[in-house]
Coordinates of C-alpha atoms in Angstrom, one line a residue:
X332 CA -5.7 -3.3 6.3
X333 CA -3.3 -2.6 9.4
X334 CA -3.0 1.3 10.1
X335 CA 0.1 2.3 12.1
X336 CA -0.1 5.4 14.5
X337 CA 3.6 6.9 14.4
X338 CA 4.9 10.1 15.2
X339 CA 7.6 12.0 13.4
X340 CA 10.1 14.1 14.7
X341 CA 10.7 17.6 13.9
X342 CA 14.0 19.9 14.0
X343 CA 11.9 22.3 15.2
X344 CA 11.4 20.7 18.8
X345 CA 8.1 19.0 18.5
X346 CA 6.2 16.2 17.1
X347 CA 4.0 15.2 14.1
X348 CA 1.5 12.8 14.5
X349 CA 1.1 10.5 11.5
X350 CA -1.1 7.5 10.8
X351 CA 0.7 5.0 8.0
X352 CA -2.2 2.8 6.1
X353 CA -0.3 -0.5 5.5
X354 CA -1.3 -2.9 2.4
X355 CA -2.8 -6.2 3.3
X356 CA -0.8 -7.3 0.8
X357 CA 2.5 -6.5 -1.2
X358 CA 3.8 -3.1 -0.8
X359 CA 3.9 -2.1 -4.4
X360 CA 5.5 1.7 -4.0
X361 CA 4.7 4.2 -0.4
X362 CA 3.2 7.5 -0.6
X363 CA 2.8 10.6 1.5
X364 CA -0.6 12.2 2.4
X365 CA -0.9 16.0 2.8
X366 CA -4.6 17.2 3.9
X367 CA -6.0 20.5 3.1
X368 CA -6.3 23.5 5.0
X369 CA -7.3 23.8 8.3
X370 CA -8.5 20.0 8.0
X371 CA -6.4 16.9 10.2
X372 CA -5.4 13.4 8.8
X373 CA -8.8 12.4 10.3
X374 CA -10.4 13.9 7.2
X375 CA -12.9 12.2 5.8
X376 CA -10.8 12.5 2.5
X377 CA -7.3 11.6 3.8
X378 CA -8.6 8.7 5.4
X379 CA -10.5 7.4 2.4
X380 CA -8.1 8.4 -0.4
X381 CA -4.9 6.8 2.3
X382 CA -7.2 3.6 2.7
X383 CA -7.8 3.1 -1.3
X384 CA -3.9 3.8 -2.1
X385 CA -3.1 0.8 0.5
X386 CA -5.9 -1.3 -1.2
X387 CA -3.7 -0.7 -4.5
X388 CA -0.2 -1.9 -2.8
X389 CA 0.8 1.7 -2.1
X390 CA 1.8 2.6 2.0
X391 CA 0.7 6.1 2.4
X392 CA 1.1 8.1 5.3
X393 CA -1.3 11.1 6.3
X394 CA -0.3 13.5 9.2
X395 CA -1.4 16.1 10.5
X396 CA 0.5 19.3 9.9
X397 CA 2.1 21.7 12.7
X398 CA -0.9 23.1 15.3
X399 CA -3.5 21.0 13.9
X400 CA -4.7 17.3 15.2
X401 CA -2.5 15.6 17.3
X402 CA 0.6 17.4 16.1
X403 CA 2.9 19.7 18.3
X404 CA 3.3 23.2 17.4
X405 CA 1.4 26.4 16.7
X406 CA -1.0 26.5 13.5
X407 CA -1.0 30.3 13.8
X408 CA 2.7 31.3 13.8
X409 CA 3.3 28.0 11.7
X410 CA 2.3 29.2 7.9
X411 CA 2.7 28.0 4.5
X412 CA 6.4 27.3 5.4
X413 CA 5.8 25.4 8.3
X414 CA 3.4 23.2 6.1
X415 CA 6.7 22.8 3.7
X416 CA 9.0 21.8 6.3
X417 CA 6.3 19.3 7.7
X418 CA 6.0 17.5 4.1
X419 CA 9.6 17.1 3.6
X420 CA 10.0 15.8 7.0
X421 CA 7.7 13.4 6.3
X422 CA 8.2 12.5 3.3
X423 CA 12.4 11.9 4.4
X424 CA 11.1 9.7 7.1
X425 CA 9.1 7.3 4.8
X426 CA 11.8 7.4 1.8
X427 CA 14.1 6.3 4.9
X428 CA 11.1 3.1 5.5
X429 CA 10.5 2.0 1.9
X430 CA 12.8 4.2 0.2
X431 CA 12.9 7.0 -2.9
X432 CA 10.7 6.9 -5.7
X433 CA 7.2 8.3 -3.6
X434 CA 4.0 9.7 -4.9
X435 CA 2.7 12.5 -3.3
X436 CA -0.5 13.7 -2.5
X437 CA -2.4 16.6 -1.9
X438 CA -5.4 18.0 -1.3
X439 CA -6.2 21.5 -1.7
X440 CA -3.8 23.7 -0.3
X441 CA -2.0 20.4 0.7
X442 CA -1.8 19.9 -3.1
X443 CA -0.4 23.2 -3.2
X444 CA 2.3 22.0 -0.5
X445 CA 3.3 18.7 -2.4
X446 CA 3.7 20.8 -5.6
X447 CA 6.2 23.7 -3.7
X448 CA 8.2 21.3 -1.7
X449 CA 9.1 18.2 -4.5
X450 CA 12.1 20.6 -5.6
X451 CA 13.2 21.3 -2.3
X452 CA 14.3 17.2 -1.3
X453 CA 16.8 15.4 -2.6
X454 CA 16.8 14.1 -5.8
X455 CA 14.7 11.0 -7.0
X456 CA 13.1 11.2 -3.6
X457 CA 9.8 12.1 -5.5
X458 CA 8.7 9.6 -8.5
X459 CA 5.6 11.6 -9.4
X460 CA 2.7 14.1 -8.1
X461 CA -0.9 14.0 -7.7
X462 CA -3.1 17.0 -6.8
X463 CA -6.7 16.9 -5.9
X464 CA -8.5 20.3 -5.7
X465 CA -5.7 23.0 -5.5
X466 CA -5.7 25.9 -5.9
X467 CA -3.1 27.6 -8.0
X468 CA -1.7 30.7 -5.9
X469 CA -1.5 30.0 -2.6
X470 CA -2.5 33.5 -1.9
X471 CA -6.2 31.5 -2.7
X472 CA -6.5 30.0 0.5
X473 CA -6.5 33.7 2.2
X474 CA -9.8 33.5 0.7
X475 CA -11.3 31.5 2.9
X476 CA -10.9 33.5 6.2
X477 CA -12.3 36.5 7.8
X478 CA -10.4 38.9 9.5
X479 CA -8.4 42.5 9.3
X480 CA -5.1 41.5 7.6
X481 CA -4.8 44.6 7.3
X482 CA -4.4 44.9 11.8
X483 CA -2.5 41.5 11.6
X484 CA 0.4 43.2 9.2
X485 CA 0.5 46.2 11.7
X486 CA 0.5 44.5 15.2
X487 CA 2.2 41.5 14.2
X488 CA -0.8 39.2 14.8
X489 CA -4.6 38.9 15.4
X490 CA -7.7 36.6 15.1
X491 CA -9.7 35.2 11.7
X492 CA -12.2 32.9 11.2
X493 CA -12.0 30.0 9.5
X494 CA -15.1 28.3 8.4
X495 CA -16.0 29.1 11.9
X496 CA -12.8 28.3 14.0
X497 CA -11.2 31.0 15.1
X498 CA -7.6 31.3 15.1
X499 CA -4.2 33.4 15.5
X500 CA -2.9 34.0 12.5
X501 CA 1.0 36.2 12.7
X502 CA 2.1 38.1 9.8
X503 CA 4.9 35.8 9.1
X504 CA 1.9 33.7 8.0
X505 CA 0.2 36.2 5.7
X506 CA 3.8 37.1 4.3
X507 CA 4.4 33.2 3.8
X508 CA 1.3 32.8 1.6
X509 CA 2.2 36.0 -0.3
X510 CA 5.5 35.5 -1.5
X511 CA 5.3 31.6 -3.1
X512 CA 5.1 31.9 -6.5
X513 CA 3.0 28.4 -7.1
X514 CA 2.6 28.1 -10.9
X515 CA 6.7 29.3 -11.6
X516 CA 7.5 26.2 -9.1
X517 CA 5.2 24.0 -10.9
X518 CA 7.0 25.0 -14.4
X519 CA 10.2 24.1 -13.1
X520 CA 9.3 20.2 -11.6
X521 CA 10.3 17.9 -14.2
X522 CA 8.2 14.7 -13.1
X523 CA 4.8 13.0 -13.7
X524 CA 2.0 15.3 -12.7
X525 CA -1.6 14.5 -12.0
X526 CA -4.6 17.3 -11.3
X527 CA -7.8 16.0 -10.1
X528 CA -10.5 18.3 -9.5
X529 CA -14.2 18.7 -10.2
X530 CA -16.1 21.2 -12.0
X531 CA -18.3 22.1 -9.9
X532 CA -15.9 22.8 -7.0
X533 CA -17.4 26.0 -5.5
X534 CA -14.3 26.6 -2.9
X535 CA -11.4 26.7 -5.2
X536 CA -12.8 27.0 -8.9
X537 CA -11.5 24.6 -11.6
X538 CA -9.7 27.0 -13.4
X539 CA -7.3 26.9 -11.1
X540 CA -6.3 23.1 -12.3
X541 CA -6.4 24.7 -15.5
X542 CA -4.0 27.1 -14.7
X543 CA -1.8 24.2 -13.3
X544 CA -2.1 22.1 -16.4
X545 CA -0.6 24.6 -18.5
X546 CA 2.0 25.2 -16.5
X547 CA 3.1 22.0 -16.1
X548 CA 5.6 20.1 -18.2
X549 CA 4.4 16.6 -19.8
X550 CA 4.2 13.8 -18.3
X551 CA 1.0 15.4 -17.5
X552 CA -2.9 14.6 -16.9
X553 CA -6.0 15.8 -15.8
X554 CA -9.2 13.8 -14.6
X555 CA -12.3 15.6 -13.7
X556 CA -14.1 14.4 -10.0
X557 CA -17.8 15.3 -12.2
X558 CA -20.2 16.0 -9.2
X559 CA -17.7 15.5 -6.1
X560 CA -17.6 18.7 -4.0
X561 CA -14.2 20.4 -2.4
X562 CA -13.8 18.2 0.7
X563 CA -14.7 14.7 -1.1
X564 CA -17.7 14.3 1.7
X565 CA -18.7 11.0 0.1
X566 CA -16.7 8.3 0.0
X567 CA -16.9 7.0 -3.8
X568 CA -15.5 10.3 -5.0
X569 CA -12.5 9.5 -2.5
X570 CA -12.6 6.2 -4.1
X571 CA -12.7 7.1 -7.4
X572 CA -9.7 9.7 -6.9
X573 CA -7.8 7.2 -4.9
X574 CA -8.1 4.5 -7.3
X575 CA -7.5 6.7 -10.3
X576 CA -4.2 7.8 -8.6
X577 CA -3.0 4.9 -8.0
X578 CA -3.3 2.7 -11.4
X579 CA -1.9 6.4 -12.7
X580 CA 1.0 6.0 -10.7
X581 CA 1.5 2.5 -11.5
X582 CA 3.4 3.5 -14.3
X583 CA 5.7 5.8 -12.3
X584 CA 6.4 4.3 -9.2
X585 CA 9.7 1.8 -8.8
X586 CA 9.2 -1.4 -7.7
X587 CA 10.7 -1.7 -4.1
X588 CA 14.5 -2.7 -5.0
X589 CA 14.3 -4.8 -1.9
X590 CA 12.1 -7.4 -3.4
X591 CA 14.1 -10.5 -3.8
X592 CA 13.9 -12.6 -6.5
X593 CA 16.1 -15.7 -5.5
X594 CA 17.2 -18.2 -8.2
X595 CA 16.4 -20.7 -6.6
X596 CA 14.1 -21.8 -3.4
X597 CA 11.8 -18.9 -2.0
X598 CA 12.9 -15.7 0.6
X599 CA 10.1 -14.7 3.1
X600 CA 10.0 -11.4 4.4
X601 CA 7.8 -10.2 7.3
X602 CA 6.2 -7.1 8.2
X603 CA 2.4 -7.4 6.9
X604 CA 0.5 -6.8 10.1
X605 CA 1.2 -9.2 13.0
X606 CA 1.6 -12.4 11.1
X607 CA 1.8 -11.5 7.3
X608 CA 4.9 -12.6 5.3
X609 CA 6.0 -11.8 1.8
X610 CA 6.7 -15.0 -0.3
X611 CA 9.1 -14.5 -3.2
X612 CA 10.5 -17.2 -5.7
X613 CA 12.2 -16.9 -8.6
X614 CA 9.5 -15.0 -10.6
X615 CA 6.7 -14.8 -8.3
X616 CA 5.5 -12.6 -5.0
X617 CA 2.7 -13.1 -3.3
X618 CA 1.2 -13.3 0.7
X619 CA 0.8 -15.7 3.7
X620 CA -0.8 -14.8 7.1
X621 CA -3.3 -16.9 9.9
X622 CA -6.6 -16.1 9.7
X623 CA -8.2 -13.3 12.3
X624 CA -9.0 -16.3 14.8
X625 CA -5.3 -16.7 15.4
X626 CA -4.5 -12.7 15.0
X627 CA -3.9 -12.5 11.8
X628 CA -5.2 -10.5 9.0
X629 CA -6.2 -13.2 6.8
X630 CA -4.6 -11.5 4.1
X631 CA -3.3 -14.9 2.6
X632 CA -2.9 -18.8 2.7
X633 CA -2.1 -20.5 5.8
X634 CA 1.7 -21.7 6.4
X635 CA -0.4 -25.1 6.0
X636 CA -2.4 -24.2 3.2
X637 CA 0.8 -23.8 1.4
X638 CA 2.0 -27.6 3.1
X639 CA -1.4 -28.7 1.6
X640 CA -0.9 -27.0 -1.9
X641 CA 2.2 -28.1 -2.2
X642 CA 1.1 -31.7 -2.7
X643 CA -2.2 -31.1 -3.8
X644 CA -0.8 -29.1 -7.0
X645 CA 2.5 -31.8 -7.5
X646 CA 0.2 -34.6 -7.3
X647 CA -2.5 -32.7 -10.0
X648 CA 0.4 -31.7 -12.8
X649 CA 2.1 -35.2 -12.2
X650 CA -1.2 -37.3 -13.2
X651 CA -2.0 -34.7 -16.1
X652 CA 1.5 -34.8 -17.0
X653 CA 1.0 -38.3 -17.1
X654 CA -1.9 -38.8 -19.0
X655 CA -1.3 -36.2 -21.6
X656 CA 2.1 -38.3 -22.4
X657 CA -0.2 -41.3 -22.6
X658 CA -2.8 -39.9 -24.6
X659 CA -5.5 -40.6 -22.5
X660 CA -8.9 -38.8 -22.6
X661 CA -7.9 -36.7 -18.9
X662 CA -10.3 -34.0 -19.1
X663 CA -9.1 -32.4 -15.5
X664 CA -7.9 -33.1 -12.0
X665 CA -9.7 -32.0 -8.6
X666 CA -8.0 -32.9 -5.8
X667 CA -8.6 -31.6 -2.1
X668 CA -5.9 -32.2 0.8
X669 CA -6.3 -31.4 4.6
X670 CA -4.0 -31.9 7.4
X671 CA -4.6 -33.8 10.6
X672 CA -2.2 -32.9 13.4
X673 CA -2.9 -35.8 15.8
X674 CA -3.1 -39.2 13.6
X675 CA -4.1 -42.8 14.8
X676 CA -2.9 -44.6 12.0
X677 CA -4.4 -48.4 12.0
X678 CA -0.8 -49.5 11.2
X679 CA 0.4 -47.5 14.6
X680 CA 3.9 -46.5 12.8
X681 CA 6.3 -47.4 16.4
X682 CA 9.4 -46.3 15.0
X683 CA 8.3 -42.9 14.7
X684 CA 6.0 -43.0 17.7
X685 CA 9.1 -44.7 19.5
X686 CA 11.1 -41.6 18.8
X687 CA 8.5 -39.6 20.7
X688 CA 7.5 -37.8 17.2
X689 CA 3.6 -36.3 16.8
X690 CA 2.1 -38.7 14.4
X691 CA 0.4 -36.6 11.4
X692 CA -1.2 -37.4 8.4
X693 CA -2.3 -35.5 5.0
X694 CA -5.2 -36.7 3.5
X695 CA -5.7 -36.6 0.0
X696 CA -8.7 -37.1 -2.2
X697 CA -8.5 -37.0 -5.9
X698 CA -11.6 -36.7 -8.5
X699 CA -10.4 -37.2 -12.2
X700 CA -12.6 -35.6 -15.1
X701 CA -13.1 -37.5 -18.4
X702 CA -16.0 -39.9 -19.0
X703 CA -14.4 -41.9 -21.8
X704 CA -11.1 -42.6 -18.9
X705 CA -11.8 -46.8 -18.4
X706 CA -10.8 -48.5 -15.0
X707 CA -7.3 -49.5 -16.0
X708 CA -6.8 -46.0 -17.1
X709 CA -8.4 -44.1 -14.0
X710 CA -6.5 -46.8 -11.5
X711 CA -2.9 -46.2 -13.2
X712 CA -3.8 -42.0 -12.9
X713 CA -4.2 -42.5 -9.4
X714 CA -1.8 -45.1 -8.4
X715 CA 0.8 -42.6 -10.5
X716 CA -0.6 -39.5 -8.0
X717 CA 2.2 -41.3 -5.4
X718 CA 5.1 -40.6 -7.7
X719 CA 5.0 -36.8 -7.8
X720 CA 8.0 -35.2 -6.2
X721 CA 6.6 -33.0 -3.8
X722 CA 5.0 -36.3 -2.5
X723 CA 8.2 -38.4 -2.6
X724 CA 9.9 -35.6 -0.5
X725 CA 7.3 -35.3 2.2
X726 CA 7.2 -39.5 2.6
X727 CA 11.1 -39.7 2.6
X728 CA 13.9 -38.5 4.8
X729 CA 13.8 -34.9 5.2
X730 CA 16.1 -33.3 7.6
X731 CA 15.6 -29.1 7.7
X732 CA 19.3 -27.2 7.9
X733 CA 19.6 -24.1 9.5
X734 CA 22.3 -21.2 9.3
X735 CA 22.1 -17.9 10.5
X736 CA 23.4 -15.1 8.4
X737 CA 24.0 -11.3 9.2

């Protein structure tokens, strides 16, 4: 799956650094990934839980918020606000990419993040929420530092230690924490909402999705991560959350409204990774990309495995479309086609050599299925192969027209 390093612009005069894990596939619906406290979107659970969503169709973004990672800014002075401000900037600049109707996710105090800011952007921006291991004040996460807030209230700032780091924390950061009144905001949100945590989280206790649960309004669920710890240090418990999530918000998330569905013919849109392009007909969407030898993805057929489907699949329906209207014993059709780009026919074809045309050939074997099928009956099968239409359209004149449109 392609991952895109972006960056996202602030109005507060810096950067944030974002990575955007891209489906090898369709995009089915984008999502935005906040990490928890004091971790960076290099965490071990934003990158697998990011991963997993893109493996279910869903573009999520992790970044990294103000003073931490890559991003621009000061973690210390920043606060709970800050964090606010981050998400909705980010989550703005992917509703501008794939448009409204995002999930987002959070973990830990992220989760606490997701659930304080969905009220604060603009309507329908959010389709639903997922939390995985937050806490329900945000006061909690004061509960993982050392220091003398006490000293930081009176002189305006001063040192803690968080799980060993040691950073600047200003009282506009204490006084941030303090006054967000979590579970009153998560009473008010009228969406889906999903909490995910495990019992045996010893860093923020499960009560604290209990105490989320009840506040919440229905749509509402709760699945238990049995045995995974806070941080979701092995990958199958990121996994499992990731793919829980995401068949969770299946039901929730729109599909993209700029999927076309054309009457008639097929639309191809790119932007899959260097090569990959979206197919769409009438009632059907699905990928086509070069393999990695050519620097692709190898996310889907060829552009000539399609050519070579084409026939192969005409020429299959037309001989059992055939047979079944004849009443003949046709028990199935197997019929492999490859593509040679330089061909030496034996009957050296000069008009078309004359017109300084590549000679090329599709080769086309066909194994028919049905012991009680006699010679007559296998011969006229195979003869009537030639008559499908796909066949017919690729042996007459075919001239390509093209138009460009704004």
């Amino acid at each position: 799956m392609p991952t895109e390093r972006l960056t996202i612009p602030t109005t507060r005069g810096y950067e944030l650094s974002g990575a955007l894990e891209l489906p090898s596939g369709l995009v089915r619906g984008a999502a935005v990934f906040a990490h928890c406290f004091t971790c960076t979107k290099q965490s071990l659970a934003a990158v697998e839980v990011t991963r997993a969503l893109a493996q279910h169709g869903i573009a999520t973004l992790r970044f990294d918020f103000t003073g931490l990672g890559q991003s621009g800014g000061n973690f210390g002075r920043a606060g709970f606000a800050s964090d606010l401000e981050d998400l909705i900037e980010s989550t703005r600049y992917l509703a501008d990419r794939f448009g409204k109707g995002l999930l987002l996710v959070g973990h830990s105090l992220g989760g606490a993040a997701v659930l304080a800011a969905a009220d604060m952007l603009e309507e329908d921006t959010v389709a639903a929420i997922a939390t995985i291991g937050a806490p329900a004040e945000v006061e909690h996460v004061l509960g993982t530092m050392k220091g003398d807030f006490a000293a930081i209230e009176r002189d305006g700032e001063g040192e803690v230690d968080i799980g060993g780091h040691h950073y600047n924390l200003s009282r506009d950061f204490l006084e941030a924490v303090r006054e967000v009144d979590l579970l009153a905001k998560v009473k008010a949100l009228r969406i889906p909402l999903m909490f995910c945590h495990s019992p045996t989280d010893e860093i923020v206790d499960v009560d604290n999705a209990a105490q989320l649960f009840t506040a919440a309004k229905h749509p509402k669920s709760f699945i238990s991560l049995a045995g995974a710890d806070h941080l979701l240090t092995r990958s199958e418990d990121a996994g499992f959350a990731a793919g829980v999530i995401a068949s969770w918000a299946h039901r929730y998330i729109p599909m993209r409204e700029d999927w076309p569905m054309p009457e008639q013919g097929v639309v191809v849109k790119t932007g899959h990774g260097k090569f990959g392009t979206e197919v769409h007909t009438h009632s059907h969407r699905f990928l086509a990309d070069e393999p990695t030898s050519y620097g692709g993805d190898d996310s889907g057929p060829t552009p000539y495995d399609l050519l070579n489907a084409a026939l192969g699949t005409c020429s299959a329906m037309t001989m059992k479309m055939y047979a079944d209207r004849k009443g003949w014993p046709l028990e199935g059709v197997t019929v492999t086609v490859t593509h040679e780009r330089d061909h030496k026919d034996e009957c050296n074809h000069v008009a078309a050599m004359e017109e300084g045309r590549q000679m090329q050939a599709l080769h086309r074997r066909i194994e028919l299925q049905g012991d009680a099928l006699d010679e007559d009956q296998r011969a006229r099968i195979i003869e009537i192969a030639d008559k499908c239409p796909v066949h017919r359209t690729l042996e007459g004149v075919l001239h390509v027209h093209t138009k460009s449109v704004d």
